[in-house]
Amino acid sequence: MNAPVSASKALEEVRQLVAADDRRDFEFAERGFIATRKDPVIPRDDGKGPAFDLRAYDYLEDESTTETVNPSLARQAKILTRHGLFKVMDGIYQVRGFCVSTVTFIDAGAGWIVVDPLTSVEAARAAYELVTENLGQKPVISVIYSHSHADHYAGVGGVTNAADVAAGKVSVIAPAGFLKEAVSENIIAGPAMLRRARYQFGLTLKHGCCGEATSGLGPKPSIGTPSLIAPTIDITHTGQELTIGTVRMIFQITPGTEAPAEMNFFLPDHRAVFMAENANLCMHNLLPARGALVRDAKAWADYLTESIRLFAGESDVMFAAHGIPRFGTEEIVTFLANHRDAYKFLHDQTIRLMNTGLVASEIAEVLKLPDVLAKQWYNRGYYGTMSHNSKAIYQRYLGWYDANPANLNQLPPEPAAKRYVEAMGGQEAVKARAADAEKAGELRWAATLLNHAVFNDASDRQAREQLAAVYTKLGYEAEAGTWRNIYLTGAQELTEGVADLSPVAASADVLAATTTPMLLDIAAVRVNPAKAEGKDFRVNIRLTDRNETHLVTVENGVLIHEEGIEDADAGATVTMTRPELLMTLLAGFPLSDFTKTGSVKIDGDAALYETLTGLIEAPKPNFNIVEP
């Protein structure tokens, strides 16, 4: 890639803001520090490199970093990457900086309550080992999942196991609907989301002043073994109370905020409130860059109002699933109110401007928080941004179409680019205009021009390098960690190509929690209609290990499945186990591997099931983004 280019002129405003910092967040981040790991590398169980390296962000201590990292983001990153074991208050401890999320250990007398056990088994195990090393050996007696995103449950296998949960030694507590949401969010659009997540989190970027500098919400996610143990206790309503060991807990459910299934809780005997991922050290996103259903900013604000009324005035400590705690009742009330007001302002003013006729891009250009809210570090756009979030709100209410007929049926990027380039005088003319725009500091316009040039001729090395240089400058200027990652990943792929990353295989317990209808949904969205043309048939599937029956119908290029239905006139009946269904339908294993041994039995047309599997195409995990 090109040598780094300083973006210091564009960053002068945030330099002044950082210079005036009262350092309160740094004090909160340091408070209660006990120890960190002696070995900075947390190894992966499969031996394929580190799950996490605690040295990854050491470069942030170099003052010259802010020439290529927005000073405001650099400040945020220093706070988020302070790693180790911290005492939040008597009986409550956190391990921070081992993953994008934060894991909490609450002393319940006979053992630990573990809240949100990180993204990987390896990182969660390392956190538990650090707690044991410094606070003494205690068993885990309960695990709490605050919500249905993987960075808050997938490391559970590092702190407990399914056998102890099944034996009643360990309870697993989660909001109602957790399991469905946890396994379904990435089921249908998973491959596309994972590809886009590389951009959001900068997964292929190196750490350093010219690379990844956190996502703005936390360090890079740990990369290791995922796990999932189904909840044993559902939290169904606000005000529900539980006592785990010596710890009393009062819950507040907050569905549809940062996650479809989410909850906060209050510890009355500790005067401490846990805010899950509903209150953070940054403005969150209403629509992740990786993709998701748009979140409800109004509901988010309303639940924060409820949190203030229920718990804030009775709390001396607030802790959360990312970032650092806050201390003191007045601090907590003010923080939650200001955070609430930011989301409410964002929602209400987007709607107001929408109803005056502004479209999403126009709203994003003019909408700014009032100074009283914008000057709060925890409202700044490190993870979500005002621009991105206002567009998400517009999408939630009105969708992608802005009502301008010219945008109703636009040309796709590649043919549009060829026509734009032709209209502007050809490829060389476009590159020259882009160079002038870059020199003038009009980086967004330069990126637009050069994007057309690359989509017109992806083999034009100069156009690719010019665009990569512009993306690099935009990345260096970005206050949002996510935007930095996106721009720098785009630059990387323009100059180095797309890294061949194989998706992490789902663990056995994640697959066990995935229902058979969900697996058949995956198959349905992978049917190639050209291959299915003229092939209409029905197959009964009997799963002996689950005592399930499913009727699969293929007609008109569509796969339909019905649970609990068996058709006597179906062309074939296949008797098998769920793992055999998974391996043959989605993993590409030949059916003959199992029919030869007699483990799979087929009554009727033996070729029909292989016809079915032949219609299913695997997704392409490394598809192009910044070029055709």
XYZ file of C-alpha atoms in Angstrom:
628
model
C 0.000 0.000 0.000
C 1.048 3.627 -0.376
C 2.990 5.355 2.390
C 0.761 6.908 5.055
C -0.463 10.422 4.352
C -1.059 12.743 7.282
C -4.582 14.073 7.625
C -3.639 16.487 10.422
C -5.276 19.584 8.907
C -8.698 17.988 8.846
C -8.229 16.787 12.426
C -7.394 20.093 14.122
C -10.868 20.447 15.651
C -10.715 17.095 17.399
C -7.141 17.749 18.479
C -8.408 20.755 20.411
C -11.231 18.684 21.874
C -8.820 15.996 23.047
C -6.487 18.622 24.506
C -9.351 19.862 26.705
C -10.235 16.360 27.975
C -10.787 16.206 31.738
C -9.368 12.633 31.767
C -12.328 11.353 33.804
C -12.861 8.364 31.516
C -9.194 7.435 31.868
C -9.583 7.498 35.647
C -12.670 5.276 35.412
C -10.740 2.918 33.114
C -7.853 2.607 35.584
C -9.887 2.386 38.773
C -9.658 -0.962 40.538
C -6.906 -2.473 38.373
C -5.582 -5.707 39.902
C -3.484 -7.519 37.291
C -3.303 -8.684 33.696
C -2.004 -11.805 31.963
C 1.707 -12.516 32.184
C 1.631 -14.043 28.705
C 0.088 -11.453 26.368
C -0.859 -14.057 23.770
C -4.084 -16.019 24.244
C -3.565 -19.025 21.924
C -6.269 -20.645 19.825
C -7.175 -24.217 20.678
C -6.710 -25.257 17.056
C -3.149 -23.921 17.006
C -3.853 -21.499 14.153
C -2.381 -18.423 15.785
C -3.569 -16.248 18.650
C -7.179 -15.864 19.684
C -6.089 -12.470 20.996
C -2.799 -10.636 21.500
C -2.801 -8.098 24.319
C 0.158 -6.302 22.721
C -1.849 -5.437 19.617
C -2.598 -1.884 20.691
C 0.700 -0.937 22.325
C 1.358 1.348 19.368
C -1.301 3.752 20.663
C 1.168 5.044 23.259
C 3.280 6.579 20.479
C 2.263 10.240 20.206
C 2.892 10.236 16.447
C -0.025 7.815 16.084
C -2.443 10.737 15.853
C -0.969 11.702 12.486
C -2.731 8.678 10.997
C -5.361 7.912 13.650
C -8.028 10.494 14.422
C -6.968 11.865 17.853
C -10.469 11.393 19.236
C -10.512 7.746 18.126
C -6.982 7.265 19.496
C -8.191 8.563 22.864
C -11.146 6.174 22.788
C -8.946 3.254 21.768
C -6.549 3.826 24.669
C -9.464 3.585 27.100
C -10.999 0.523 25.460
C -7.754 -1.446 25.253
C -6.684 -1.062 28.888
C -6.583 -4.771 29.639
C -6.692 -6.895 32.753
C -8.736 -7.736 35.837
C -10.460 -4.826 37.573
C -12.405 -4.530 40.805
C -15.543 -2.558 40.020
C -16.699 -2.661 43.646
C -16.855 -5.204 46.446
C -18.094 -8.442 44.897
C -18.046 -7.272 41.259
C -15.043 -7.708 38.961
C -14.460 -7.320 35.244
C -11.903 -8.612 32.771
C -11.528 -6.005 30.052
C -9.482 -5.765 26.882
C -9.402 -9.510 26.072
C -12.057 -9.200 23.365
C -14.425 -6.659 21.864
C -16.743 -7.209 24.850
C -16.229 -7.158 28.616
C -16.876 -10.129 30.920
C -18.096 -9.561 34.476
C -17.629 -11.862 37.483
C -20.025 -11.366 40.393
C -19.177 -13.069 43.687
C -22.253 -15.044 44.737
C -20.713 -16.645 47.813
C -20.513 -20.264 46.716
C -19.225 -19.319 43.282
C -19.172 -16.858 40.417
C -21.960 -15.438 38.304
C -20.375 -14.806 34.905
C -22.007 -12.117 32.786
C -21.414 -12.132 29.009
C -18.544 -14.609 28.503
C -16.952 -12.961 25.433
C -16.731 -14.176 21.821
C -14.494 -17.231 22.072
C -13.889 -20.115 24.449
C -10.187 -19.249 24.561
C -10.697 -15.613 25.613
C -13.318 -16.509 28.234
C -11.099 -19.255 29.645
C -8.188 -16.819 29.876
C -10.389 -14.341 31.734
C -11.542 -17.001 34.205
C -7.938 -18.112 34.743
C -6.928 -14.521 35.520
C -9.764 -14.220 38.038
C -8.807 -17.519 39.681
C -5.128 -16.618 39.791
C -5.796 -13.340 41.593
C -9.019 -13.906 43.545
C -8.891 -17.620 44.333
C -10.549 -20.753 43.031
C -14.346 -20.657 42.869
C -16.700 -22.557 40.594
C -19.004 -20.833 38.159
C -22.559 -21.341 39.422
C -24.424 -19.199 36.899
C -23.924 -17.587 33.507
C -25.925 -14.615 32.270
C -26.281 -13.746 28.597
C -27.399 -10.126 28.442
C -28.409 -10.409 24.799
C -28.351 -12.450 21.638
C -25.112 -11.324 19.948
C -22.219 -13.769 19.772
C -19.689 -11.570 21.573
C -21.835 -11.981 24.694
C -22.330 -15.743 24.743
C -19.995 -17.596 22.366
C -17.196 -17.980 24.927
C -19.413 -19.762 27.452
C -17.512 -23.027 26.950
C -14.503 -21.357 28.535
C -16.207 -20.892 31.908
C -18.558 -23.889 32.159
C -19.785 -26.891 30.179
C -23.049 -28.406 29.026
C -22.740 -31.368 31.419
C -22.654 -29.152 34.517
C -25.580 -27.141 33.198
C -27.571 -30.308 32.487
C -26.759 -31.589 35.987
C -28.137 -28.406 37.543
C -24.774 -27.269 38.887
C -24.832 -24.148 36.718
C -27.807 -22.053 35.640
C -27.832 -20.115 32.383
C -29.982 -16.987 32.408
C -31.065 -15.059 29.311
C -33.876 -12.832 28.058
C -36.890 -14.597 26.574
C -36.367 -15.361 22.905
C -32.586 -15.447 23.287
C -31.936 -18.838 21.709
C -34.046 -18.197 18.616
C -32.435 -14.814 18.051
C -28.902 -16.027 18.812
C -28.946 -18.743 16.181
C -31.191 -17.072 13.628
C -29.640 -13.616 13.147
C -26.896 -14.905 10.882
C -28.706 -17.936 9.443
C -30.132 -16.487 6.246
C -27.749 -13.634 5.430
C -24.776 -15.039 7.326
C -22.287 -15.331 4.442
C -22.906 -11.759 3.260
C -22.842 -10.441 6.834
C -19.555 -12.193 7.573
C -17.960 -10.788 4.424
C -19.117 -7.276 5.330
C -18.017 -7.775 8.942
C -14.426 -7.955 7.692
C -14.845 -4.312 6.738
C -16.692 -3.222 9.899
C -14.140 -4.755 12.276
C -11.047 -4.527 10.067
C -10.471 -8.244 10.477
C -7.763 -8.422 7.817
C -6.006 -5.201 8.834
C -2.775 -5.266 10.756
C -2.609 -3.514 14.105
C -0.684 -0.276 14.012
C -0.905 3.409 13.256
C -1.807 2.648 9.623
C -4.202 -0.190 10.415
C -6.929 -1.243 12.831
C -7.489 0.990 15.863
C -10.474 -0.781 17.524
C -14.052 -0.655 16.302
C -14.760 2.284 18.605
C -16.861 -0.011 20.807
C -14.063 -2.302 21.904
C -10.899 -4.042 20.723
C -11.023 -6.409 17.778
C -13.124 -9.528 18.561
C -11.162 -12.542 19.755
C -10.894 -15.215 17.060
C -11.250 -18.724 18.413
C -13.692 -21.477 19.241
C -17.381 -20.485 19.421
C -19.780 -22.213 21.811
C -23.363 -21.994 22.992
C -25.236 -23.550 25.906
C -28.995 -23.113 25.912
C -30.501 -21.021 28.727
C -32.142 -22.769 31.654
C -33.917 -19.664 32.984
C -35.780 -17.161 30.802
C -36.309 -13.567 31.882
C -39.766 -12.746 30.587
C -40.740 -9.417 32.136
C -39.374 -6.278 33.734
C -39.344 -6.555 37.507
C -38.625 -10.290 37.488
C -36.362 -11.136 40.425
C -33.855 -13.918 40.979
C -31.464 -14.780 43.765
C -28.316 -16.596 42.673
C -26.249 -17.654 45.657
C -26.075 -14.528 47.805
C -26.873 -12.096 44.984
C -30.310 -10.552 44.458
C -31.097 -9.422 40.916
C -33.956 -7.414 39.402
C -34.263 -7.522 35.613
C -35.448 -5.092 32.946
C -36.176 -6.542 29.525
C -35.348 -4.275 26.575
C -36.299 -6.142 23.381
C -35.698 -4.397 20.095
C -32.996 -2.041 21.332
C -29.413 -3.019 20.523
C -30.554 -6.632 20.044
C -33.915 -8.348 19.481
C -33.566 -10.083 22.879
C -31.754 -8.004 25.499
C -31.977 -7.141 29.184
C -30.452 -4.981 31.907
C -30.368 -5.877 35.601
C -30.041 -4.180 38.976
C -28.263 -5.526 42.054
C -30.067 -3.833 44.960
C -27.685 -5.054 47.668
C -24.723 -3.733 45.673
C -26.473 -0.564 44.468
C -25.157 -1.435 41.012
C -26.876 -1.489 37.615
C -25.762 -3.475 34.566
C -26.788 -1.806 31.294
C -25.896 -4.596 28.829
C -25.159 -2.936 25.459
C -27.874 -0.318 25.840
C -25.564 2.363 27.260
C -22.031 2.540 25.946
C -18.908 4.645 25.802
C -19.965 5.773 22.321
C -22.944 6.284 20.077
C -23.976 2.814 18.988
C -25.212 1.868 15.536
C -28.854 1.481 14.576
C -27.791 -0.469 11.497
C -24.420 -2.249 11.606
C -22.222 -1.768 8.557
C -22.098 -5.572 8.325
C -25.871 -5.520 7.853
C -28.875 -6.377 10.052
C -32.473 -5.371 10.536
C -32.696 -1.683 11.489
C -32.932 -1.095 15.231
C -35.566 1.122 16.839
C -34.008 4.373 18.110
C -37.235 5.464 19.798
C -37.606 2.184 21.705
C -33.948 2.407 22.693
C -34.468 5.893 24.137
C -37.693 4.862 25.872
C -36.025 1.903 27.588
C -33.206 4.163 28.790
C -35.849 6.437 30.303
C -37.293 3.401 32.070
C -33.814 2.412 33.302
C -33.328 5.860 34.789
C -36.672 5.676 36.598
C -36.183 2.116 37.830
C -32.536 1.946 38.830
C -30.309 4.962 38.214
C -31.209 6.899 41.342
C -30.517 3.822 43.478
C -27.161 3.006 41.878
C -23.646 3.943 42.915
C -22.029 1.956 40.094
C -23.027 1.334 36.478
C -21.246 -1.347 34.462
C -21.903 -2.702 30.993
C -21.071 -5.287 28.356
C -18.484 -3.088 26.638
C -16.121 -0.433 27.865
C -15.759 0.888 31.401
C -17.925 1.413 34.490
C -19.196 4.760 35.738
C -19.222 5.729 39.381
C -21.544 7.885 41.493
C -25.309 8.301 41.335
C -25.218 11.762 39.787
C -22.719 10.630 37.154
C -24.884 7.612 36.270
C -28.128 9.584 36.014
C -26.492 12.274 33.883
C -24.782 9.728 31.652
C -27.957 7.734 31.000
C -30.045 10.865 30.426
C -27.563 12.385 27.982
C -27.170 9.072 26.186
C -30.956 8.699 25.996
C -31.339 12.229 24.673
C -28.812 11.582 21.901
C -30.836 8.642 20.556
C -34.129 10.500 20.975
C -32.790 13.613 19.227
C -31.422 11.461 16.432
C -34.783 9.754 15.974
C -37.052 12.774 16.290
C -35.025 15.146 14.139
C -34.486 12.581 11.410
C -38.260 12.152 11.240
C -38.818 15.924 11.288
C -36.433 16.474 8.398
C -37.820 13.440 6.566
C -41.279 14.964 6.796
C -40.017 18.203 5.222
C -38.940 16.241 2.156
C -35.247 15.675 2.793
C -33.935 12.291 1.708
C -31.569 10.132 3.740
C -28.314 11.508 2.316
C -29.502 15.089 2.791
C -30.528 14.442 6.393
C -27.170 12.840 7.126
C -25.402 15.914 5.777
C -27.140 18.441 8.047
C -28.135 16.580 11.219
C -25.904 17.383 14.201
C -26.366 16.808 17.910
C -26.731 19.900 20.096
C -23.377 20.912 21.603
C -24.485 19.914 25.100
C -24.862 16.321 23.858
C -22.151 16.264 21.198
C -19.410 17.314 23.613
C -20.002 14.223 25.754
C -17.396 11.643 24.792
C -19.923 8.815 25.190
C -22.179 10.367 22.546
C -19.520 10.661 19.886
C -19.726 8.520 16.776
C -16.996 5.998 17.435
C -19.060 2.927 16.475
C -22.319 4.257 15.095
C -22.413 7.745 13.581
C -25.027 10.448 13.144
C -24.711 10.015 9.380
C -25.101 6.247 9.347
C -27.818 6.218 12.019
C -29.988 8.915 10.451
C -29.952 6.948 7.195
C -30.939 3.845 9.141
C -33.917 5.623 10.696
C -35.009 6.819 7.252
C -34.714 3.240 5.989
C -36.735 1.906 8.924
C -39.663 4.205 8.169
C -39.504 4.691 4.394
C -37.149 2.062 2.977
C -34.370 2.458 0.412
C -36.334 4.416 -2.222
C -36.190 8.212 -1.904
C -39.249 8.809 -4.174
C -37.190 10.394 -6.971
C -38.145 8.537 -10.180
C -34.523 8.727 -11.361
C -33.610 6.459 -8.460
C -36.449 3.983 -8.906
C -34.666 1.648 -11.310
C -31.033 2.718 -11.460
C -28.349 0.956 -13.444
C -26.141 -1.426 -11.433
C -22.655 -0.124 -10.509
C -20.658 -1.598 -13.403
C -22.791 -0.512 -16.388
C -23.433 2.840 -14.701
C -19.697 3.365 -14.240
C -18.985 2.696 -17.914
C -21.533 5.313 -18.953
C -20.324 7.880 -16.399
C -16.720 7.460 -17.503
C -17.692 7.779 -21.158
C -19.744 10.908 -20.419
C -16.836 12.508 -18.538
C -14.371 12.074 -21.352
C -12.879 8.675 -20.644
C -10.848 6.893 -17.994
C -7.850 9.248 -18.025
C -10.050 12.325 -17.711
C -11.861 10.837 -14.720
C -8.577 10.020 -12.972
C -7.301 13.543 -13.613
C -10.453 15.115 -12.191
C -10.187 12.825 -9.178
C -6.582 13.875 -8.602
C -7.657 17.522 -8.640
C -10.446 16.759 -6.174
C -8.034 14.961 -3.862
C -5.603 17.901 -3.933
C -8.484 20.224 -3.084
C -9.394 18.075 -0.089
C -12.657 16.909 -1.675
C -12.027 13.304 -0.742
C -15.612 12.100 -0.921
C -15.973 13.401 -4.475
C -12.601 11.948 -5.426
C -13.753 8.575 -4.076
C -16.947 8.773 -6.123
C -15.052 9.518 -9.330
C -12.439 6.837 -8.773
C -15.038 4.251 -7.810
C -16.552 4.779 -11.270
C -13.082 4.433 -12.801
C -12.436 1.122 -11.029
C -15.858 -0.274 -11.912
C -15.299 0.834 -15.506
C -11.909 -0.902 -15.706
C -10.874 -2.976 -12.698
C -7.543 -3.764 -14.356
C -6.479 -0.099 -14.288
C -3.754 -0.205 -11.639
C -3.431 3.550 -11.419
C -7.145 3.997 -10.733
C -7.010 1.327 -8.035
C -4.013 2.929 -6.346
C -5.540 6.396 -6.553
C -8.751 5.154 -4.970
C -6.816 3.254 -2.301
C -4.920 6.449 -1.433
C -8.187 8.375 -1.091
C -9.748 5.653 1.056
C -6.614 5.676 3.220
C -6.930 9.415 3.837
C -10.625 9.034 4.640
C -9.742 6.236 7.053
C -7.096 8.300 8.809
C -9.567 11.164 9.250
C -12.457 9.012 10.490
C -13.469 9.420 14.127
C -15.514 6.226 13.932
C -13.468 3.083 14.348
C -15.900 1.296 12.044
C -15.524 3.882 9.284
C -11.730 3.750 9.606
C -11.824 -0.033 9.288
C -14.128 0.134 6.276
C -12.023 2.641 4.372
C -8.706 0.965 5.166
C -10.043 -2.491 4.289
C -11.280 -1.110 0.982
C -7.827 0.329 0.326
C -6.219 -2.980 1.264
C -8.387 -4.995 -1.116
C -7.781 -2.573 -3.978
C -4.018 -2.987 -3.683
C -3.634 -6.515 -2.314
C -6.792 -8.307 -3.418
C -9.344 -10.125 -1.290
C -7.868 -12.258 1.473
C -8.984 -15.874 1.271
C -10.537 -16.293 4.700
C -12.445 -19.466 5.385
C -15.412 -18.902 7.702
C -15.062 -20.347 11.206
C -16.961 -23.637 11.367
C -19.967 -23.671 13.654
C -19.370 -25.658 16.826
C -21.388 -28.743 17.705
C -23.337 -26.945 20.419
C -24.236 -24.069 18.093
C -25.474 -26.582 15.522
C -27.400 -28.431 18.210
C -29.208 -25.206 19.095
C -30.090 -24.606 15.442
C -33.496 -26.058 14.636
C -34.030 -28.294 11.627
C -36.403 -25.756 10.017
C -33.569 -23.216 10.245
C -31.217 -25.637 8.478
C -33.810 -26.191 5.761
C -34.210 -22.408 5.465
C -30.484 -22.246 4.708
C -30.932 -24.875 2.006
C -33.881 -22.963 0.543
C -31.893 -19.758 0.013
C -29.081 -21.729 -1.654
C -31.228 -23.340 -4.350
C -30.023 -22.462 -7.853
C -33.271 -21.952 -9.824
C -31.602 -22.770 -13.148
C -30.698 -26.211 -11.821
C -34.182 -26.625 -10.341
C -36.017 -25.777 -13.559
C -38.406 -28.569 -14.463
C -37.547 -30.594 -11.368
C -40.662 -30.713 -9.210
C -40.695 -33.366 -6.483
C -41.371 -34.132 -2.815
C -39.166 -35.922 -0.291
C -40.045 -37.030 3.238
C -37.182 -36.720 5.729
C -37.296 -38.689 8.974
C -34.705 -37.726 11.601
C -34.424 -40.659 13.977
C -32.246 -38.938 16.584
C -34.766 -36.118 16.997
C -37.996 -37.951 16.300
C -38.795 -35.366 13.615
C -40.428 -35.587 10.204
C -40.147 -32.946 7.487
C -41.708 -32.769 4.055
C -39.506 -31.019 1.490
C -41.226 -29.886 -1.698
C -39.368 -28.474 -4.701
C -41.474 -26.795 -7.371
C -41.151 -23.731 -9.586
C -37.542 -23.290 -8.462
C -38.599 -22.953 -4.809
C -37.877 -25.206 -1.816
C -40.731 -25.430 0.702
C -40.430 -27.376 3.942
C -43.065 -28.362 6.499
C -42.332 -29.809 9.924
C -44.441 -32.655 11.257
C -45.817 -33.500 7.807
C -45.282 -36.721 5.863
C -46.717 -37.241 2.379
C -47.554 -40.827 1.408
C -47.264 -39.838 -2.268
C -43.791 -38.302 -1.949
C -41.216 -39.621 -4.394
C -38.894 -40.781 -1.631
C -38.651 -41.138 2.136
C -35.182 -40.689 3.610
C -34.481 -41.969 7.123
C -31.365 -40.465 8.677
C -29.970 -38.533 11.652
C -29.728 -34.762 11.921
C -25.912 -34.747 11.502
C -26.318 -36.819 8.333
C -28.854 -34.315 7.008
C -26.448 -31.481 7.732
C -23.477 -33.212 6.117
C -25.272 -34.264 2.939
C -27.515 -31.247 2.399
C -25.207 -28.365 3.353
C -21.655 -29.679 3.770
C -21.276 -31.480 0.438
C -20.780 -35.050 1.693
C -21.973 -37.655 -0.858
C -25.095 -39.528 0.192
C -23.408 -42.767 -0.855
C -20.992 -42.424 2.079
C -23.946 -43.125 4.352
C -26.148 -45.429 2.269
C -23.249 -47.863 1.849
C -23.000 -48.310 5.603
C -26.754 -48.572 5.985
C -26.981 -45.596 8.342
C -29.197 -43.768 5.822
C -32.166 -45.613 4.348
C -34.202 -44.546 1.325
C -37.635 -45.826 0.365
C -38.786 -44.913 -3.135
C -36.705 -43.121 -5.763
C -33.176 -43.259 -4.368
C -31.981 -40.579 -6.805
C -34.393 -37.884 -5.611
C -32.444 -36.923 -2.489
C -29.284 -36.516 -4.553
C -31.295 -34.403 -6.981
C -32.218 -32.242 -4.002
C -28.630 -31.858 -2.801
C -27.542 -31.090 -6.365
C -29.704 -27.965 -6.371
C -27.906 -26.481 -3.359
C -24.995 -24.144 -4.051
C -22.510 -23.041 -1.405
C -22.185 -19.263 -0.971
C -19.023 -17.425 -1.990
C -17.423 -16.096 1.221
C -14.821 -13.928 -0.559
C -16.932 -12.012 -3.076
C -15.732 -8.642 -4.400
C -16.865 -5.389 -2.824
C -14.641 -2.556 -4.088
C -14.519 -3.838 -7.657
C -16.873 -5.653 -10.030
